[in-house]
XYZ file of C-alpha atoms in Angstrom:
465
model
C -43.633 45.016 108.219
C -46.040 47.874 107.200
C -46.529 51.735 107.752
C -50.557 50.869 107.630
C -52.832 51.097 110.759
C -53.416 47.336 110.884
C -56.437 48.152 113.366
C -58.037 50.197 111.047
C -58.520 47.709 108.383
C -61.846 45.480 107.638
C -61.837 41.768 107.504
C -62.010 42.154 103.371
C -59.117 44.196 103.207
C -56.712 42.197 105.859
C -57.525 39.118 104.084
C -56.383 40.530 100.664
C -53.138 41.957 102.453
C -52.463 38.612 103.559
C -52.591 37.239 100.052
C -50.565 40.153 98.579
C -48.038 39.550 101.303
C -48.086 43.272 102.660
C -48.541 41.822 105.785
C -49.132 38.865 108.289
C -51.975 37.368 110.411
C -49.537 37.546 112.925
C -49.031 41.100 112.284
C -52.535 41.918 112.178
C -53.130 40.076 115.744
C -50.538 42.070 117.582
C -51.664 45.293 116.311
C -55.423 43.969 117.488
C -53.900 42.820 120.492
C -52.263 46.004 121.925
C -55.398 48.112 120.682
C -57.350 45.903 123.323
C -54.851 46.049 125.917
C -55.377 50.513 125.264
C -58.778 50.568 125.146
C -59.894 48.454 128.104
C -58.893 50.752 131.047
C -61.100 53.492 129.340
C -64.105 51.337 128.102
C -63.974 48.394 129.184
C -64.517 46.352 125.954
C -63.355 43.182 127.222
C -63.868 40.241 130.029
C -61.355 37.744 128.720
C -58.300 38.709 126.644
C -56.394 35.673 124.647
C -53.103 37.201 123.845
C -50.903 33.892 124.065
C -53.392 31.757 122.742
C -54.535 34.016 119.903
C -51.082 34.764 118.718
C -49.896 30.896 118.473
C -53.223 30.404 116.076
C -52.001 33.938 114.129
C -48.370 32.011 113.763
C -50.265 29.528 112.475
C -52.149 31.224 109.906
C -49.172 33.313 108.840
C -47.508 29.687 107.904
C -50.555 28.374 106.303
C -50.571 31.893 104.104
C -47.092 31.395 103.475
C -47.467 28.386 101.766
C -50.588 29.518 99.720
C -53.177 26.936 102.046
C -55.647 29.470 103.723
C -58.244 27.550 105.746
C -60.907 29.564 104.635
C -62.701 33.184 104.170
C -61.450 34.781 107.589
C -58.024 32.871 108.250
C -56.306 34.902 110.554
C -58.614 37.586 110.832
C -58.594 39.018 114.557
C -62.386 38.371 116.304
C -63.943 39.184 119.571
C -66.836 36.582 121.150
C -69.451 37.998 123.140
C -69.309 36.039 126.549
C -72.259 34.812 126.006
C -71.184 32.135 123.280
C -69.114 28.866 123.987
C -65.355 29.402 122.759
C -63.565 26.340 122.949
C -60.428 26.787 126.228
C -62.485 29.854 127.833
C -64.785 30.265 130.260
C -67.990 31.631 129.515
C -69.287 33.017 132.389
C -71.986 35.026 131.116
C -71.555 38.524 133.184
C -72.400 36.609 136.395
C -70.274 35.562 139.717
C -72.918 32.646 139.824
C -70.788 30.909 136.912
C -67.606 29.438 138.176
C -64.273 29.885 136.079
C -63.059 25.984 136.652
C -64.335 23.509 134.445
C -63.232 22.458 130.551
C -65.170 24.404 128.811
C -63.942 22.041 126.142
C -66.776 22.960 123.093
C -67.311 26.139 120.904
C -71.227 27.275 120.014
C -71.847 26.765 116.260
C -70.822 30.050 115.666
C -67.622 29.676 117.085
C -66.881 26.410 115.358
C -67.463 27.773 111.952
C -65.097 30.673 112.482
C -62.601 28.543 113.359
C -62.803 25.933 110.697
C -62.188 28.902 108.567
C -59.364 29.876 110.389
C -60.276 33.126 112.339
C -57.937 34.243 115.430
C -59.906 34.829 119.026
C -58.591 37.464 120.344
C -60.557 37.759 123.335
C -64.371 37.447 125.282
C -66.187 40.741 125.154
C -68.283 41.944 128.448
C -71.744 41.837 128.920
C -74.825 42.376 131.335
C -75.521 39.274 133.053
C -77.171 36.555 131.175
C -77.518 39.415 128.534
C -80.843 40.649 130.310
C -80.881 43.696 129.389
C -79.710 46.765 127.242
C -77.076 48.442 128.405
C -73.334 46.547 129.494
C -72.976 46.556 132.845
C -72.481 43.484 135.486
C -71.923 42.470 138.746
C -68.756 40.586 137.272
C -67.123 42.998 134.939
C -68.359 46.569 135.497
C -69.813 49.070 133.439
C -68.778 48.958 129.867
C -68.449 52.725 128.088
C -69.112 54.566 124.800
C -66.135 54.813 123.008
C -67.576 58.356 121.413
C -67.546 59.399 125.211
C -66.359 57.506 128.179
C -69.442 59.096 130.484
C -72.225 57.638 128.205
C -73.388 53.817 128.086
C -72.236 51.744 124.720
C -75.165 49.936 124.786
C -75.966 46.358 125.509
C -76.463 43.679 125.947
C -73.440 43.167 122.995
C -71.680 46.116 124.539
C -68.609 45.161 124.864
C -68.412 43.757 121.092
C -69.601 46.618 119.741
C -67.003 48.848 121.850
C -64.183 46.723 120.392
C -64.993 46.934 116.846
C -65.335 50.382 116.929
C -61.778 51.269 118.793
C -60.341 48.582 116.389
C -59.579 45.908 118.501
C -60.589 43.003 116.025
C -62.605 43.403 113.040
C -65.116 40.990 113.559
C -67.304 40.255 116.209
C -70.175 37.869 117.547
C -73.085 38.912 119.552
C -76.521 37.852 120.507
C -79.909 39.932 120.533
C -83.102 38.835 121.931
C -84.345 42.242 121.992
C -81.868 44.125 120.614
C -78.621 43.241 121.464
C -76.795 43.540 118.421
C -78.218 46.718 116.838
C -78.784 48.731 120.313
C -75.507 49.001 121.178
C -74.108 48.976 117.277
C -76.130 52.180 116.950
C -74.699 53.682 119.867
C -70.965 53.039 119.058
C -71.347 54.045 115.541
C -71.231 50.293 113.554
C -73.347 47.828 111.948
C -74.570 45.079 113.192
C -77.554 42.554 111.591
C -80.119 40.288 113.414
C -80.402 37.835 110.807
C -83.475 35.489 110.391
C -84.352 33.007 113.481
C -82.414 29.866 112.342
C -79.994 31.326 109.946
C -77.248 31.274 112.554
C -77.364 28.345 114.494
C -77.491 28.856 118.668
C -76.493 26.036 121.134
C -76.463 25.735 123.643
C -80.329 26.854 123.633
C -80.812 30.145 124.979
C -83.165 30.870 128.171
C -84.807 33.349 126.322
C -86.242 30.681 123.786
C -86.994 31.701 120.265
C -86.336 35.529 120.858
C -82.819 35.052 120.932
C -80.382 35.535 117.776
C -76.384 35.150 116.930
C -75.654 37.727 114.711
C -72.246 39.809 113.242
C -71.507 42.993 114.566
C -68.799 45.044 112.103
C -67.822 48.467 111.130
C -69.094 47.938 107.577
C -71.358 45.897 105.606
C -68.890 44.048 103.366
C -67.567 42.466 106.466
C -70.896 41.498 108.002
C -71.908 39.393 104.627
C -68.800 37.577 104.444
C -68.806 37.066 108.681
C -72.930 35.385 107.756
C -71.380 33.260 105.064
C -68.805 31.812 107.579
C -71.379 31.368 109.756
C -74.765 31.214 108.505
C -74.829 27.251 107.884
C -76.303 24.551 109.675
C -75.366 22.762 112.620
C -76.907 19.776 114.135
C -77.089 20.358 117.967
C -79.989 23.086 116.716
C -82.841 21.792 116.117
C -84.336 25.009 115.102
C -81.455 26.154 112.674
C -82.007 26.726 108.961
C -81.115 25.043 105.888
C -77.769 26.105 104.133
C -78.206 29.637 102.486
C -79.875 29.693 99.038
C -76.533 32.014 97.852
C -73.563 33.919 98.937
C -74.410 37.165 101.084
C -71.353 38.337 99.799
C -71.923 37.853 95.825
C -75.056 39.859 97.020
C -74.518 43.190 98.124
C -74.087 44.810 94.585
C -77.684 44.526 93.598
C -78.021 48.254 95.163
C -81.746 48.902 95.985
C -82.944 50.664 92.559
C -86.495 49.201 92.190
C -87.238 47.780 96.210
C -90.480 48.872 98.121
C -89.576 50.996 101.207
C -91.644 51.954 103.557
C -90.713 54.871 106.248
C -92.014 54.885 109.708
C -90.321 57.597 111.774
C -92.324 57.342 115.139
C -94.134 53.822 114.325
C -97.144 56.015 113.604
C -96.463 58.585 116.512
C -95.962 55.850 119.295
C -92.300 56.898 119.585
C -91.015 60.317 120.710
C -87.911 60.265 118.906
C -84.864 63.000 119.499
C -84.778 65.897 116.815
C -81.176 64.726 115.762
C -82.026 61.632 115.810
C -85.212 61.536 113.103
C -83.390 64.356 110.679
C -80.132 62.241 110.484
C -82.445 59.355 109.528
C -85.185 61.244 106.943
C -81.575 62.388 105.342
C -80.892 58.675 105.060
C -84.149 57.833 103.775
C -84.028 60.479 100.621
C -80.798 59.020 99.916
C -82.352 55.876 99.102
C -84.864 57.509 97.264
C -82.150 59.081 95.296
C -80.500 55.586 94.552
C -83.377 54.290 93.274
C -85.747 52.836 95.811
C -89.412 53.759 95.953
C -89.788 55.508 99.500
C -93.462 55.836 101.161
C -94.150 56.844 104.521
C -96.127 53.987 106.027
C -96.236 52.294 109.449
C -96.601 48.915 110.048
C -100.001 48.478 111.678
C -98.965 46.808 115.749
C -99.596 48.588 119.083
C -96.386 48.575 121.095
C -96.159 44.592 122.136
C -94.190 45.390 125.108
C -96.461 43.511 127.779
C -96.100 40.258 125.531
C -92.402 40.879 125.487
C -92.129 41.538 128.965
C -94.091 38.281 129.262
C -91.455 36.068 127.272
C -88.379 37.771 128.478
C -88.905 38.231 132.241
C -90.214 34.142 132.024
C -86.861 33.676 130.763
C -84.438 35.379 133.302
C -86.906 33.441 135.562
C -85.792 29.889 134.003
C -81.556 31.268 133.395
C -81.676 31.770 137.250
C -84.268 28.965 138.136
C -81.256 26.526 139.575
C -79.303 29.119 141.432
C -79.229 29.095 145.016
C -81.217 31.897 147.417
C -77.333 33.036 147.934
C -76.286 32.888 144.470
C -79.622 34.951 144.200
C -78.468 37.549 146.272
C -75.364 38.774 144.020
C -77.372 38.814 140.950
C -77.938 42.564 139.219
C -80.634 43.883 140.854
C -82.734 44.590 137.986
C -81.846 40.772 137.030
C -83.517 39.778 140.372
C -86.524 42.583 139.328
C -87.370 40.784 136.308
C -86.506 36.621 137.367
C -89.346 37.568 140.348
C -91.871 38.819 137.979
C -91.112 36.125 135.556
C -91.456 33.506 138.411
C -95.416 34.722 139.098
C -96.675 34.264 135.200
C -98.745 31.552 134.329
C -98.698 28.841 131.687
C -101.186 30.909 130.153
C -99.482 33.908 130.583
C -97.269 32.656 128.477
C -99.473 31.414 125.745
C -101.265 34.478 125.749
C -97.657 36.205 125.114
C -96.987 33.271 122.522
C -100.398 34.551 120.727
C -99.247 38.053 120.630
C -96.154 37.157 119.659
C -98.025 35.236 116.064
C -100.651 37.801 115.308
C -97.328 40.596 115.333
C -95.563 37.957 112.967
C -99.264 37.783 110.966
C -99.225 41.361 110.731
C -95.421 42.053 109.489
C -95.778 39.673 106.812
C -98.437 41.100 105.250
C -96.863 43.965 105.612
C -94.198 43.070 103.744
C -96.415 41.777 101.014
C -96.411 45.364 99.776
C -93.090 46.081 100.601
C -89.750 44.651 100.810
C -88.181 46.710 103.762
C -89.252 49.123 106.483
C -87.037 51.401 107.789
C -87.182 53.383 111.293
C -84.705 54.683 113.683
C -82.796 51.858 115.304
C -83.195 53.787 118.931
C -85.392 57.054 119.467
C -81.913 58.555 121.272
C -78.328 58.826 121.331
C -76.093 57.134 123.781
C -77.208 58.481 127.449
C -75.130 57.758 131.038
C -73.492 54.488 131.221
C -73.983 52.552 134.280
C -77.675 53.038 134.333
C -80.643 50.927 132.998
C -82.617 54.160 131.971
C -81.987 57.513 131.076
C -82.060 59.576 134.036
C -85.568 61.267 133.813
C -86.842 59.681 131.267
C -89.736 58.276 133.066
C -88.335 54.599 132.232
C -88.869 51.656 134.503
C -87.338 48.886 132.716
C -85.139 49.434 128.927
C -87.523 48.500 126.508
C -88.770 51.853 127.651
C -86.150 53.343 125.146
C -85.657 50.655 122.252
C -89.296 50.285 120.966
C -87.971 50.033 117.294
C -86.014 46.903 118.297
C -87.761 44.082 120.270
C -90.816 43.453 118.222
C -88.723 42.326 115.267
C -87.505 39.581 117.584
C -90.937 38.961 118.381
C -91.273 38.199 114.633
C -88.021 36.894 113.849
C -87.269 39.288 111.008
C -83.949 39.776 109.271
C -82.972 43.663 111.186
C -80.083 45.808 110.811
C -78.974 48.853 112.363
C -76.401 51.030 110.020
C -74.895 54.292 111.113
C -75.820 57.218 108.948
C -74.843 60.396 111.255
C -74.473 62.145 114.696
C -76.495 64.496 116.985
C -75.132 67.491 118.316
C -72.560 65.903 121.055
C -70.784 63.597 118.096
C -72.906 60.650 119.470
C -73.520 58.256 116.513
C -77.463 57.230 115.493
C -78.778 54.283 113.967
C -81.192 53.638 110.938
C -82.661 50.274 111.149
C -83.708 48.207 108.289
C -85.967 45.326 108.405
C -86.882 42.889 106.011
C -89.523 39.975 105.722
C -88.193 36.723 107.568
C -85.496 34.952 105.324
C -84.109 37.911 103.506
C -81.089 38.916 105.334
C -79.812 39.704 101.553
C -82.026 42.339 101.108
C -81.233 44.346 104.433
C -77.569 43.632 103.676
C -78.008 44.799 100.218
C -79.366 47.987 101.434
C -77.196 48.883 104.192
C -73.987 48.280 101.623
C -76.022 50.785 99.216
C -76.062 53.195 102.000
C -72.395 53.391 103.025
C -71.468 53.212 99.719
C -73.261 56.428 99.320
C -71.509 57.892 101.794
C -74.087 57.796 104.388
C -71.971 57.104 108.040
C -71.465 58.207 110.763
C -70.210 62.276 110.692
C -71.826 61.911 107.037
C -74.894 63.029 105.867
């Protein structure tokens, strides 16, 4: 046994304590366990908890650790799956009461597969809004999912629930998905990290509705973790057509280059298109001169795009359109109502609606890489504001129909398919936490990763400055 908060402990450091033999996987899953069971009447992290199955495959890790055989980099490390992804013996329903709980759900998404050839312990299926449509966790099936800063504000979405969970401790890694957002939104709000890597470098089946936009990416309370989670799971598998080649290195092995030397270009308000909170923008400019003091070269420059929310709007509401296209008018009915908003709209675009979206969608991608010609990263705020009401799409008064209203930092580097992370780097005036994103040229996740690990390294967190 051991006097150490086994919740509080990264992936990294619960794998060397296994090693050591301070403690045990099985340990380590009980402790994540009953931190679940706590949490979830307050925030609702959770759709799905494992706790029988989870703890036979800690027993089992504890034996293979016993006898020196480790399966791989995460073996018994406790992780959450957004209930979005495939996980092999539970249902996936997706945060909708059209999805029925019988049936074998007998196959694990890529993702999931990976993790557990390398041994990692499921501890449970983390909510979400349904089909993921939108960004902020709350569902017809499973309820509203909370901040776990404050319990009356949203935690974000559509990864909510994952991002929840990590931060109260309940598992130290976690999967989500953004197609807009998803990861970093709700990492931002909770006070984690989370990266979208490059389309293709984590493999998706079954194919998402939302086509190309859509990403699997780690969600963590430090960077450390979030490289070695991307090495687990950052290969190729074969039922994705679209996935990429194997990595060209270890994230891992690359997180010490620091950022002395890189290109970075500042864009607080993406040239004055975003109002962004007071709090918000100073906690990020403080973030900013402290890569300046490491060593990177800091401009302020925007990227040169007008806001391509129509196109986005375009894409995504086509999707929810095609998740919900097989549903009966009934099963229509008990959908979220913004869900049934957006499927209409989608319904009444054209093929060359579409296209024009699609054309959009290239010129953006044109655009960012020569931007990133002259420099290797662009940082902004990862939202414009701090966590608001949860249970609501919008914050109230904002003037907000749909929530891309309030994440204009976030969707068009899905549009692009850029490597984008979100790392916490302070708080406003209520304790809320706020993001910084980073964004890098398609293909390198390592330098995003590398810069986010040279920020917390520096100190720069959340209640830091």
């Amino acid at each position: 046994m051991t006097d150490l908060d086994l919740t509080e402990l990264t992936a990294a450091r619960l794998v060397e304590g296994y090693l050591k033999g301070e403690f045990s996987p099985e340990e380590a899953t009980r402790a994540a366990l009953e931190r679940a069971e706590r949490i979830q009447p307050e925030v609702n992290a959770f759709v799905r908890l494992l706790g029988d199955e989870a703890l036979t495959q800690a027993r089992e890790s504890t034996e293979r650790w016993r006898r020196g055989e480790p399966k791989g980099l995460v073996d018994g490390v406790p992780t959450t799956v957004k209930d979005i992804i495939l996980l092999k013996g539970a249902p996936t329903l997706k945060g909708s009461k059209t999805i029925l709980e019988q049936g074998s759900w007998d196959e694990d998404a890529p993702s999931v597969a990976r993790l557990r050839e390398h041994g990692a312990v499921f501890i449970g299926k983390t909510t979400t809004p349904e089909f993921g449509w939108k960004g902020v966790t709350d569902s017809p099936l499973s309820g509203v999912t909370r901040n776990p800063h404050d319990p009356s504000r949203t935690a974000g979405g559509s990864s909510g629930g994952a991002a929840a969970a990590v931060a109260l401790g309940a598992g130290p890694l976690a999967l989500g998905t953004d197609g807009g957002g998803s990861v970093r939104i709700p990492a931002a709000f909770c006070g984690i990290f989370a990266l979208k890597p490059t389309y293709g470098r984590v493999p998706l089946y079954p194919a998402s509705a939302f086509g190309t936009l859509a990403h699997v990416g780690p969600m963590t309370r430090d960077v450390a973790d979030a490289a070695l989670l991307l090495d687990v799971i950052g290969v190729p598998d074969s039922r994705d057509w679209s996935a990429l080649g194997p990595a060209p290195g270890s994230f891992t092995a690359g997180l010490a280059g620091g950022v002395r030397g890189l290109r970075v270009a500042y864009s607080p308000s993406l040239g004055g298109q975003v109002a962004v909170q007071p709090a918000v923008a100073a906690a990020v400019r403080r973030a900013v001169e402290r890569l300046a003091e490491l060593g990177a070269y800091v401009t302020e420059a925007d990227p040169d795009f007008a806001d391509p929310v129509d196109a986005f709007h375009t894409l995504w509401f086509s999707g929810a359109a095609r998740v919900t296209q097989q549903l009966s008018p009934r099963q229509r009915e008990s959908l979220d109502p913004g869900l049934k908003e957006i499927r209409a709209a989608g319904a009444r675009f054209s093929a060359l609606d579409y296209l024009a979206a699609v054309d959009v969608r290239m010129e953006l991608g044109r655009r960012m890489g020569r931007f990133h010609d002259s420099y290797d990263l662009l940082v902004t705020p990862t939202l414009p504001i701090t966590a608001f009401e949860a249970g609501v799409e919008v914050p109230k008064g904002s003037g907000h129909r749909r929530w891309t209203g309030w994440t204009p930092f976030t969707y068009p580097f899905n549009m692009t398919q850029q490597s984008a992370a979100t790392v916490p780097v302070g708080t406003d005036g209520d304790g809320l936490p706020v993001g910084l994103q980073l964004v890098a040229a398609r293909h390198r996740d390592d330098l995003v990763l590398r810069a986010a690990h040279a920020l917390q390294e520096s100190g720069v967190r959340p209640g830091g400055s």
